[in-house]
Coordinates of C-alpha atoms in Angstrom, one line a residue:
X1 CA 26.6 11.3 11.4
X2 CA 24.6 13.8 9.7
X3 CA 23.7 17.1 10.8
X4 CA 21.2 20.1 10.0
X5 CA 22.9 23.1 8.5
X6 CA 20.0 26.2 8.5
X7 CA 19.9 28.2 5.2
X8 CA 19.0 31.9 6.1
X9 CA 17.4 30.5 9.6
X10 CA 15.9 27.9 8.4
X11 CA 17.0 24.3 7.3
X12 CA 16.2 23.2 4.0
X13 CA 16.6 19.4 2.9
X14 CA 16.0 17.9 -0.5
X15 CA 12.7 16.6 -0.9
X16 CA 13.6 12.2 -0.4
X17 CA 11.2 11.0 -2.6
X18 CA 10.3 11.5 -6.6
X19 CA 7.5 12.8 -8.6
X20 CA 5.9 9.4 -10.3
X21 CA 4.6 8.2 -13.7
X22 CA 0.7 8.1 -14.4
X23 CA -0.2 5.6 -17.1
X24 CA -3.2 4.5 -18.3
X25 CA -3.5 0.8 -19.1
X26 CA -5.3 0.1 -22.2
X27 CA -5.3 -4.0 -21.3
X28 CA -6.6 -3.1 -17.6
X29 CA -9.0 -0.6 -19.5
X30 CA -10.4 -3.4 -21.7
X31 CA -10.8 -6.0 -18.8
X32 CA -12.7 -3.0 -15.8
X33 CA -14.7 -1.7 -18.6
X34 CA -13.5 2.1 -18.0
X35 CA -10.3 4.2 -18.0
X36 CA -7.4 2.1 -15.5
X37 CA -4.5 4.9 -14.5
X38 CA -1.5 2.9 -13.0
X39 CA 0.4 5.8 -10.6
X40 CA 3.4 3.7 -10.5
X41 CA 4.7 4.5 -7.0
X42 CA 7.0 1.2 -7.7
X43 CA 9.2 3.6 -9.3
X44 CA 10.5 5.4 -5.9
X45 CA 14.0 5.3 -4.4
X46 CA 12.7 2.2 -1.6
X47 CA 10.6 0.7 -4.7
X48 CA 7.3 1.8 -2.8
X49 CA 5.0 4.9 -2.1
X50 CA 6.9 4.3 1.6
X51 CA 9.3 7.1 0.3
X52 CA 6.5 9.5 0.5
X53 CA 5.6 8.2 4.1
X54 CA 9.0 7.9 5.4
X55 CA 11.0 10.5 3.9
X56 CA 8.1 13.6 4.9
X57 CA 7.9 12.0 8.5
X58 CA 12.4 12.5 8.5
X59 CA 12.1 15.8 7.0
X60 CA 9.4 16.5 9.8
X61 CA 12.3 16.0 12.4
X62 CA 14.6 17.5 10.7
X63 CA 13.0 20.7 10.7
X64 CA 12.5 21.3 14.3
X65 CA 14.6 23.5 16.7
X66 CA 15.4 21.3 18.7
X67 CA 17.7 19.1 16.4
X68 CA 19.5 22.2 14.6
X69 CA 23.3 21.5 14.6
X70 CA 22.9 18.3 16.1
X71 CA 24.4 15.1 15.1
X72 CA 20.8 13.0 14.3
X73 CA 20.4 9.1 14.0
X74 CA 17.2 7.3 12.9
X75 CA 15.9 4.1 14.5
X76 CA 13.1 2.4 12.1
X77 CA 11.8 -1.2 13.6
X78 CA 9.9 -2.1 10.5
X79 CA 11.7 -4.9 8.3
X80 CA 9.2 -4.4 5.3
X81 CA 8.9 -1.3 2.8
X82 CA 8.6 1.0 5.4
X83 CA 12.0 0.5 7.1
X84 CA 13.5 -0.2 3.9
X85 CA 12.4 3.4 2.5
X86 CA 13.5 5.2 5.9
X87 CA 17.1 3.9 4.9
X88 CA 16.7 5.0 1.8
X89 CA 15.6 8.6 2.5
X90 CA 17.8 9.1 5.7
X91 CA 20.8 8.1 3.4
X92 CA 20.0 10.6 0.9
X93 CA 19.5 13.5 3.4
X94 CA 23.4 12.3 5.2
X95 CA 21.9 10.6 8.2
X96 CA 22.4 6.9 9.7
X97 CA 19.1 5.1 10.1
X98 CA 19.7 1.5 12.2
X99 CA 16.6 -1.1 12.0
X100 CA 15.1 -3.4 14.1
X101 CA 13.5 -7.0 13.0
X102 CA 11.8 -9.8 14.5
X103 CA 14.3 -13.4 13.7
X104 CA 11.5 -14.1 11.3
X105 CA 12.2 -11.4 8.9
X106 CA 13.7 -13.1 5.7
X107 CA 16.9 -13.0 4.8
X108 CA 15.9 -11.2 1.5
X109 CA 14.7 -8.1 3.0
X110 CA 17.6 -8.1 5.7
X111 CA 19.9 -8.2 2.7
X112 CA 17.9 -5.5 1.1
X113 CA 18.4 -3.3 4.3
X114 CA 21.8 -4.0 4.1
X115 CA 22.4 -3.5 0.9
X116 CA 20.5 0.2 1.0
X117 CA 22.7 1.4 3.8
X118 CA 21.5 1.0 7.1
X119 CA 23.8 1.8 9.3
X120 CA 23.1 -1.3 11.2
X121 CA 20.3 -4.4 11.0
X122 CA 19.5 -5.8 14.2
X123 CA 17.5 -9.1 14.4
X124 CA 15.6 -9.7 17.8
X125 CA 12.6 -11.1 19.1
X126 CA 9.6 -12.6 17.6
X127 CA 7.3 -10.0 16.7
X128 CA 7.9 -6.7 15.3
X129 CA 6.0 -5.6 18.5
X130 CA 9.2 -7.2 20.7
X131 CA 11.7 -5.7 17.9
X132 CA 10.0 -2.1 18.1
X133 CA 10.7 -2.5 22.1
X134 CA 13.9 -3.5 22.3
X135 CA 14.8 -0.7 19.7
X136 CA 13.6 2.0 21.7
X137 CA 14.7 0.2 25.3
X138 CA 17.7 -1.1 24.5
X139 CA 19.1 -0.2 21.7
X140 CA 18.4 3.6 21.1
X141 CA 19.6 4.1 25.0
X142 CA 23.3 2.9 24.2
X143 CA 26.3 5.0 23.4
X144 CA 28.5 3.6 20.2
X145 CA 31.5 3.9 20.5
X146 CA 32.6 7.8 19.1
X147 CA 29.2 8.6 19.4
X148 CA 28.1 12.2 19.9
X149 CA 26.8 13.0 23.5
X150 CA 24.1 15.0 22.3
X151 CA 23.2 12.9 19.1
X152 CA 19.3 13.3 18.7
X153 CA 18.1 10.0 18.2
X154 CA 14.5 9.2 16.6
X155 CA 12.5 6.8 16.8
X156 CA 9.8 6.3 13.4
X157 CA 6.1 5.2 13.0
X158 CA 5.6 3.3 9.9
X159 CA 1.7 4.5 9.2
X160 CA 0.2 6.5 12.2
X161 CA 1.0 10.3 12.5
X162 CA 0.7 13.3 10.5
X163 CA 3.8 13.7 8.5
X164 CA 3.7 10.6 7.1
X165 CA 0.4 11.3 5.9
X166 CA 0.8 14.7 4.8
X167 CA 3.8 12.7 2.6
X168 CA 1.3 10.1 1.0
X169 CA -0.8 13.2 0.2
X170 CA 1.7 14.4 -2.6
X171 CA 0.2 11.7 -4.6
X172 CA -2.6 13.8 -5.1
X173 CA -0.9 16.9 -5.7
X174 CA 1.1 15.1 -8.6
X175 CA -2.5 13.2 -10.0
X176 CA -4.3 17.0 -10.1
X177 CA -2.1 18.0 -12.9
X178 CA -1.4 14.5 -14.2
X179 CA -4.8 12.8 -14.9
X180 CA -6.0 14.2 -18.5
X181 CA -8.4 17.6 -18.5
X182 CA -11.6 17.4 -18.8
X183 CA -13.1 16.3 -22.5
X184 CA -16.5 17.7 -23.4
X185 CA -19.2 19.3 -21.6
X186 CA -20.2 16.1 -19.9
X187 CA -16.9 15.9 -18.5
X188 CA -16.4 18.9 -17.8
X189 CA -19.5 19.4 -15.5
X190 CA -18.6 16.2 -13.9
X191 CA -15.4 16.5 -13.2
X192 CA -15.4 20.7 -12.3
X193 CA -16.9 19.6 -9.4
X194 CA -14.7 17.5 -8.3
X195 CA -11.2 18.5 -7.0
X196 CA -9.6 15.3 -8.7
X197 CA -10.6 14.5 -12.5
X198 CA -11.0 11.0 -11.5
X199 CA -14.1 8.8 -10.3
X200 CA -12.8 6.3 -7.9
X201 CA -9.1 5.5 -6.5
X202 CA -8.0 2.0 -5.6
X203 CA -5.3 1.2 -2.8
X204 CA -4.3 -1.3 -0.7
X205 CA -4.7 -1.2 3.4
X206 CA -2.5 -2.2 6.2
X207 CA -2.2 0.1 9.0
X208 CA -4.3 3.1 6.7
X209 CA -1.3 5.9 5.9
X210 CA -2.1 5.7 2.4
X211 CA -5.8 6.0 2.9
X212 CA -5.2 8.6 5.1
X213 CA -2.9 10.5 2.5
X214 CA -5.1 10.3 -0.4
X215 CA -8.2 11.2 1.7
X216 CA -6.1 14.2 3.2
X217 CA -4.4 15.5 -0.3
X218 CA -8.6 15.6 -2.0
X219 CA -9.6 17.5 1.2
X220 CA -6.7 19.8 0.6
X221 CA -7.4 20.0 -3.0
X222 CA -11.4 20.9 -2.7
X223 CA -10.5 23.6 0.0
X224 CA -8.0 25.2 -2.4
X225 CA -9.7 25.3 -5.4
X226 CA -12.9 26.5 -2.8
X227 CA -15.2 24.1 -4.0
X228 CA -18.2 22.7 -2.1
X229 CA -18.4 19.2 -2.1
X230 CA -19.5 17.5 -5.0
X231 CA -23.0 15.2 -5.6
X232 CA -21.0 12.7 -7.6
X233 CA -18.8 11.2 -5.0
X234 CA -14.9 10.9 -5.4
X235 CA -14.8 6.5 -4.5
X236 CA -12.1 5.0 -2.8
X237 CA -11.7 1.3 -2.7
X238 CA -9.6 0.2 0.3
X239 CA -8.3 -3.4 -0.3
X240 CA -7.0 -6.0 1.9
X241 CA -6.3 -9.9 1.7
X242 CA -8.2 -12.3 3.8
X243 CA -5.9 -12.5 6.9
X244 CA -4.6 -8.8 7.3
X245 CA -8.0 -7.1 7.2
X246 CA -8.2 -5.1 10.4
X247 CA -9.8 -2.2 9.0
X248 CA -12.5 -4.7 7.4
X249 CA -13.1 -6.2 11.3
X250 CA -13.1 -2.8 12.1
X251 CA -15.9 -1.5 9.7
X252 CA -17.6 -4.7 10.5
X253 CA -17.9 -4.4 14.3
X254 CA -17.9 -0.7 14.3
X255 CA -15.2 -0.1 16.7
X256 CA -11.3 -0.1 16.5
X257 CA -10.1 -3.7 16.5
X258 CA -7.1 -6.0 16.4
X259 CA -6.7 -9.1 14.6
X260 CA -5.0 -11.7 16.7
X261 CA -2.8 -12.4 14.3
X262 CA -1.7 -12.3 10.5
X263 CA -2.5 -15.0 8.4
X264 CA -1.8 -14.0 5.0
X265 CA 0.8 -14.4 2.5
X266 CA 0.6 -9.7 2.2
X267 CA 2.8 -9.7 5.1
X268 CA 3.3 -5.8 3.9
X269 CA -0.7 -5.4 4.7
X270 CA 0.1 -7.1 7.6
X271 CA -0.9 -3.9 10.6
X272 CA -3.5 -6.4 13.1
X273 CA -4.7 -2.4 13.7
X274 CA -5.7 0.4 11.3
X275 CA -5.0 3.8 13.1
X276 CA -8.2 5.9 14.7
X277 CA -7.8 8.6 11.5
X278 CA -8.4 5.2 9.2
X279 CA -11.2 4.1 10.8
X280 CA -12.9 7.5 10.8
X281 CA -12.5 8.0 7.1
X282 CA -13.9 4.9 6.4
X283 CA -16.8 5.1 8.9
X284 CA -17.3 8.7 8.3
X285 CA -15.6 9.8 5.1
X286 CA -15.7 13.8 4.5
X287 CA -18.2 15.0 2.1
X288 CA -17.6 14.5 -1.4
X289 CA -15.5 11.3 -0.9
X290 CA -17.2 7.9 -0.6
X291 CA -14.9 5.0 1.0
X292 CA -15.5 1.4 -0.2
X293 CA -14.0 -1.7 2.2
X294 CA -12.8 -4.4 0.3
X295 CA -11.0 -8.2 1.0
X296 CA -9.5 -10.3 -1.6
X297 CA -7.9 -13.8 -1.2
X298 CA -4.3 -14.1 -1.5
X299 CA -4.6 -15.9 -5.0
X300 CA -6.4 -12.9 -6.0
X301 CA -3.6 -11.1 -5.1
X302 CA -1.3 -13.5 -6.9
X303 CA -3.6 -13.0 -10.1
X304 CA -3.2 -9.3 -10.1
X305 CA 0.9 -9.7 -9.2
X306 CA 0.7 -11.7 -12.9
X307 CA -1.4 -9.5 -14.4
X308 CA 0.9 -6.7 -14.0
X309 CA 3.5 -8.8 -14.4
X310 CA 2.3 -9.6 -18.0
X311 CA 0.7 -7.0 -19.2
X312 CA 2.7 -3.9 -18.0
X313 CA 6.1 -5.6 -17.4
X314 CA 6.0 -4.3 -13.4
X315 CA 6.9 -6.7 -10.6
X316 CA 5.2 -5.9 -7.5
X317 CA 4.0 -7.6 -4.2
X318 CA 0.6 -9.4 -3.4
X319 CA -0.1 -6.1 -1.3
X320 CA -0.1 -4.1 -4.8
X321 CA -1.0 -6.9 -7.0
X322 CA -5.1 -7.2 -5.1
X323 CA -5.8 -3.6 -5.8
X324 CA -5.3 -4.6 -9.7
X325 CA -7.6 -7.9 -9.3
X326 CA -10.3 -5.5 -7.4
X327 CA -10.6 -3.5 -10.5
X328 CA -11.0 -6.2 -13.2
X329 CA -11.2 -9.3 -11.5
X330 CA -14.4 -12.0 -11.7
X331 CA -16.3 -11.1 -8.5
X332 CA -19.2 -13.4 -9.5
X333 CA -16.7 -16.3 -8.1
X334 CA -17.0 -14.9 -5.1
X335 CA -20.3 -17.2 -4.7
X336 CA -18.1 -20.0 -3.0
X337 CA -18.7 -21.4 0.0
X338 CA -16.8 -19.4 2.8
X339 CA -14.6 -22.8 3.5
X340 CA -13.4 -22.6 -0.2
X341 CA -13.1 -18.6 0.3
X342 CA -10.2 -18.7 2.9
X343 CA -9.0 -21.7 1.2
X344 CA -5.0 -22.1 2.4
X345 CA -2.4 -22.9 0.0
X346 CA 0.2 -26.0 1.9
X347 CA 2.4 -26.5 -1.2
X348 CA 3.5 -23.3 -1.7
X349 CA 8.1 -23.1 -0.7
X350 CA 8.8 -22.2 2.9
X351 CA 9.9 -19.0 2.2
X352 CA 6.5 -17.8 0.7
X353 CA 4.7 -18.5 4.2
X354 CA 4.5 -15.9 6.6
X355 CA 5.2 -16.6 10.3
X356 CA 1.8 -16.3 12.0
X357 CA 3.8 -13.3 14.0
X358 CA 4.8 -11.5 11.3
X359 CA 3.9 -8.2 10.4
X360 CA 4.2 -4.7 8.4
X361 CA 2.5 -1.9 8.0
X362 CA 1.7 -1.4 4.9
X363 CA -0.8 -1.2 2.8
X364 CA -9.2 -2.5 3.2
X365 CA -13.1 -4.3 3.0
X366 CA -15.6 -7.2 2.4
X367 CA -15.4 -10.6 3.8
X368 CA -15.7 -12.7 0.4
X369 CA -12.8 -13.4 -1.8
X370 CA -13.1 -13.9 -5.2
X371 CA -12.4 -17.2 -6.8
X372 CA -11.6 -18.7 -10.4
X373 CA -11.3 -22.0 -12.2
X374 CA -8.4 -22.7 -14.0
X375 CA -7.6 -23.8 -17.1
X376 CA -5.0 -26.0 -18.3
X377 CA -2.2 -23.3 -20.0
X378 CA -1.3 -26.0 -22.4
X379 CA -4.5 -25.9 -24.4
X380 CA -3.6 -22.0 -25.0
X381 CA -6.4 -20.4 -22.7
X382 CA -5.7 -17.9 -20.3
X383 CA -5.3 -19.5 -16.8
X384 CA -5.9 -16.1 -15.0
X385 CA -9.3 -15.0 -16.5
X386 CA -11.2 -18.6 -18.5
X387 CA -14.3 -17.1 -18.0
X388 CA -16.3 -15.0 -20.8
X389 CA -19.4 -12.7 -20.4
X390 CA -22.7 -14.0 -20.6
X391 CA -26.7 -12.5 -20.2
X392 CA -26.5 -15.0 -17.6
X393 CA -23.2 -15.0 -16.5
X394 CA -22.0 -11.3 -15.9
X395 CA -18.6 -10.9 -15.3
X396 CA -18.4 -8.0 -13.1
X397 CA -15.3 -7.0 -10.2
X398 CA -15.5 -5.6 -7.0
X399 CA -15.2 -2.1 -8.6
X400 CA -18.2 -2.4 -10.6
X401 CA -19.8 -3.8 -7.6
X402 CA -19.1 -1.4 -5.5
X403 CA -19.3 1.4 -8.1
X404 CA -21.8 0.4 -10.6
X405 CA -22.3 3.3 -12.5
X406 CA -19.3 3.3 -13.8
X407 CA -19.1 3.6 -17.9
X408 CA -16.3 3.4 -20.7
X409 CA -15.1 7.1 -19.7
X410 CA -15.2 6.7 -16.0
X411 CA -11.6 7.0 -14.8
X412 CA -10.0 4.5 -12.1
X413 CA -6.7 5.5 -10.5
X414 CA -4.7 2.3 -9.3
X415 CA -1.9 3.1 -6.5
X416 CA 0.8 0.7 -7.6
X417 CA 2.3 0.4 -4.3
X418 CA 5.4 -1.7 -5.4
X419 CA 7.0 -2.8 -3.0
X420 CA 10.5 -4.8 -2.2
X421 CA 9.1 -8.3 -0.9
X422 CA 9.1 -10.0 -4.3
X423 CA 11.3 -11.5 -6.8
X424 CA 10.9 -12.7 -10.2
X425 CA 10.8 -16.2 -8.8
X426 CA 8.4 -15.9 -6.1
X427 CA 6.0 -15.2 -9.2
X428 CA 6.4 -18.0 -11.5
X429 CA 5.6 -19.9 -7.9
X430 CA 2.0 -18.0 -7.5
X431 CA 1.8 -18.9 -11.5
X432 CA 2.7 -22.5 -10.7
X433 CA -0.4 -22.8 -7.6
X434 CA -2.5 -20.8 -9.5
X435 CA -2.4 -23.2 -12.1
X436 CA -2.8 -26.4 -9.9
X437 CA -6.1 -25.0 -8.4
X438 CA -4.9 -22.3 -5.9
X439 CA -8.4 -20.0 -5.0
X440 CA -10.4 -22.4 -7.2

């Protein structure tokens, strides 16, 4: 059991997460029609930006007073990125973090937990609502055996409170000095107004602590470097799959909602409610910042997974892989018919379907998916994007949709969540559907 030694009055701890690459794509370039940066969070301890999240919301405890010299356990009751990156950073600062999952969580991630060093995995329940209440009912009020009477024992959110936004707000910090200076006096005038040298950020949305981050760190950003709020709008595209998109429902009835249940394959989207903070950004963003809703169909996240997958050599989940197929994907599909639109894939393996229960937090809006055709891959065409520009046939994604005056030299930061909820196989399945008609 770990314990907080103060330096000089004050306790210092290494910082639980790492700075991350930035680097541009020149085949997602070629497909958006502007400048794609890939922030490759995929890269942290857990294997998601959840290291930010988690690790600043440990150090948070850490910190205070009232756990100086004390023995401190951590109690996470999120089986998905988040829990697995609260493992990860406790065990790096010397603490025990135990976690708490539904029976549905998949032996995968359990073994992932595992296999990161939690001090213990405890299955219960059928929800991670009923596994988040019986950690902080049962199991954080027993005494293990040699267990400290006064061990501080915390309980952590996986999206909604400060620190862990404040953590996902060091993405921006890094991206201020990453993305490339200004070039010529176009540029510079543009982008000197700006606290961020980039026109529009794409992320995906589950409960909203990465929104909030990013929207937090430009704030932060434009009040240090005392600039007013610029005419030319920083865009943020917030992406979800059809099936997790609370903050979409959200936007759409103008009030905080819940879904009644998940129903897509992005369990790690998978928060039925965006916190209040997410709503308000994306009802109300702060001058200067200009927040764009977005929903994608799971085979558009499978698309993006590949795309990724093939073109940059990263393996990352559906939750990651939609934010790539919002920036160059073929939104004039997106014409279907809505039945064709939440079109549900029964062939996929057992293990690929999400328990209508299950959820994360994770990872916003627009209720149309978009759709391809596919080709046949053995007459040498490119089953992910057969279709080719035409006067009357534009192809044109959500980005340019929702952005239109984007150019050549506009510059698109992708968040490449990561995440742990995928292997090598699980893709060549989403190749294998996608290439007997999955989306079309």
């Amino acid at each position: 059991m770990g314990s907080i030694a103060p330096v000089e009055g004050k306790p210092t701890f290494k910082t639980p997460w790492v700075e991350t690459p930035l680097a541009e794509s020149a085949s997602l370039s070629r497909m958006a029609g502007c400048r794609v940066f890939l922030k490759l969070e995929n890269v942290q301890p857990s294997g998601s930006f959840k290291s930010r999240a988690m690790g600043n919301q440990i150090l948070s405890h850490l910190i205070k007073p009232e756990n100086a010299n004390r023995p401190v356990h951590f109690y996470a009751s999120s089986g998905g990125n988040a829990g697995l990156a609260a493992v990860c950073a406790a065990r790096s600062l010397g603490y025990p973090c135990t976690v708490v999952v539904p029976m549905s969580t998949k032996p995968l991630m359990v073994q992932k937990l595992r296999t990161a060093g939690a001090a213990e995995v405890i299955q219960h329940g059928v929800t991670f609502l009923e596994a988040g209440e019986y950690m902080r009912e049962v199991i954080m009020k027993q005494t293990g055996d040699g267990e400290a009477a006064n061990v501080a024992k915390i309980a952590l959110h996986p999206f909604d409170n400060e620190p862990i936004w404040e953590g996902n707000s060091t993405i921006i910090d890094e991206l201020v000095h990453q993305l490339p200076p200004p070039a010529g006096a176009d540029e510079e005038t543009l982008y000197n107004a700006r606290p961020l040298a980039a026109d529009a950020l794409i992320c995906s949305v589950g409960g909203g602590g990465l929104l909030n981050g990013l929207i937090a760190g430009i704030e932060r950003h434009r009040n240090l470097q005392n600039k007013a709020p610029s005419p030319h709008p920083t865009h943020l595209l917030a992406v979800e799959t059809i099936g997790t998109d609370s903050l979409a429902a959200a936007v759409a009835q103008k009030s905080l909602v819940s879904l009644p249940k998940i129903s897509s394959q992005a369990t790690s989207l998978g928060a039925i409610r965006v916190s209040e903070r997410t709503f308000q950004y994306a009802t109300a963003p702060p001058a200067g910042i200009a927040v764009h809703s977005t929903v994608l169909s799971d085979a558009d996240a499978a698309r993006g997974v590949l795309r990724l997958a093939d073109d940059e050599r990263l393996l990352v989940e559906l939750a990651c892989g939609v934010c790539v197929e919002a920036a160059v994907g073929d939104a004039a599909r997106a014409q279907q018919p809505p039945s064709r639109k939440r079109k549900r894939i029964t062939t996929a393996e057992p293990q690929q379907q999400p328990h209508p229960s299950v959820r994360d937090e994770g990872y916003g809006d627009d209720r149309s998916s978009v759709t391809e055709n596919e080709t046949d891959p053995e007459d040498g065409s490119d089953d992910r994007s057969p279709l080719s520009a035409s006067p009357s046939h534009p192809l044109q994604s959500r980005l340019k949709q929702l952005v239109p005056d984007l150019n050549a030299n506009s510059r698109v930061v992708i968040i490449v969540c990561g995440g742990s909820n995928v292997t090598i196989d699980m893709a060549a399945e989403y190749r294998r559907l996608l290439q007997e008609g999955w989306g079309a």
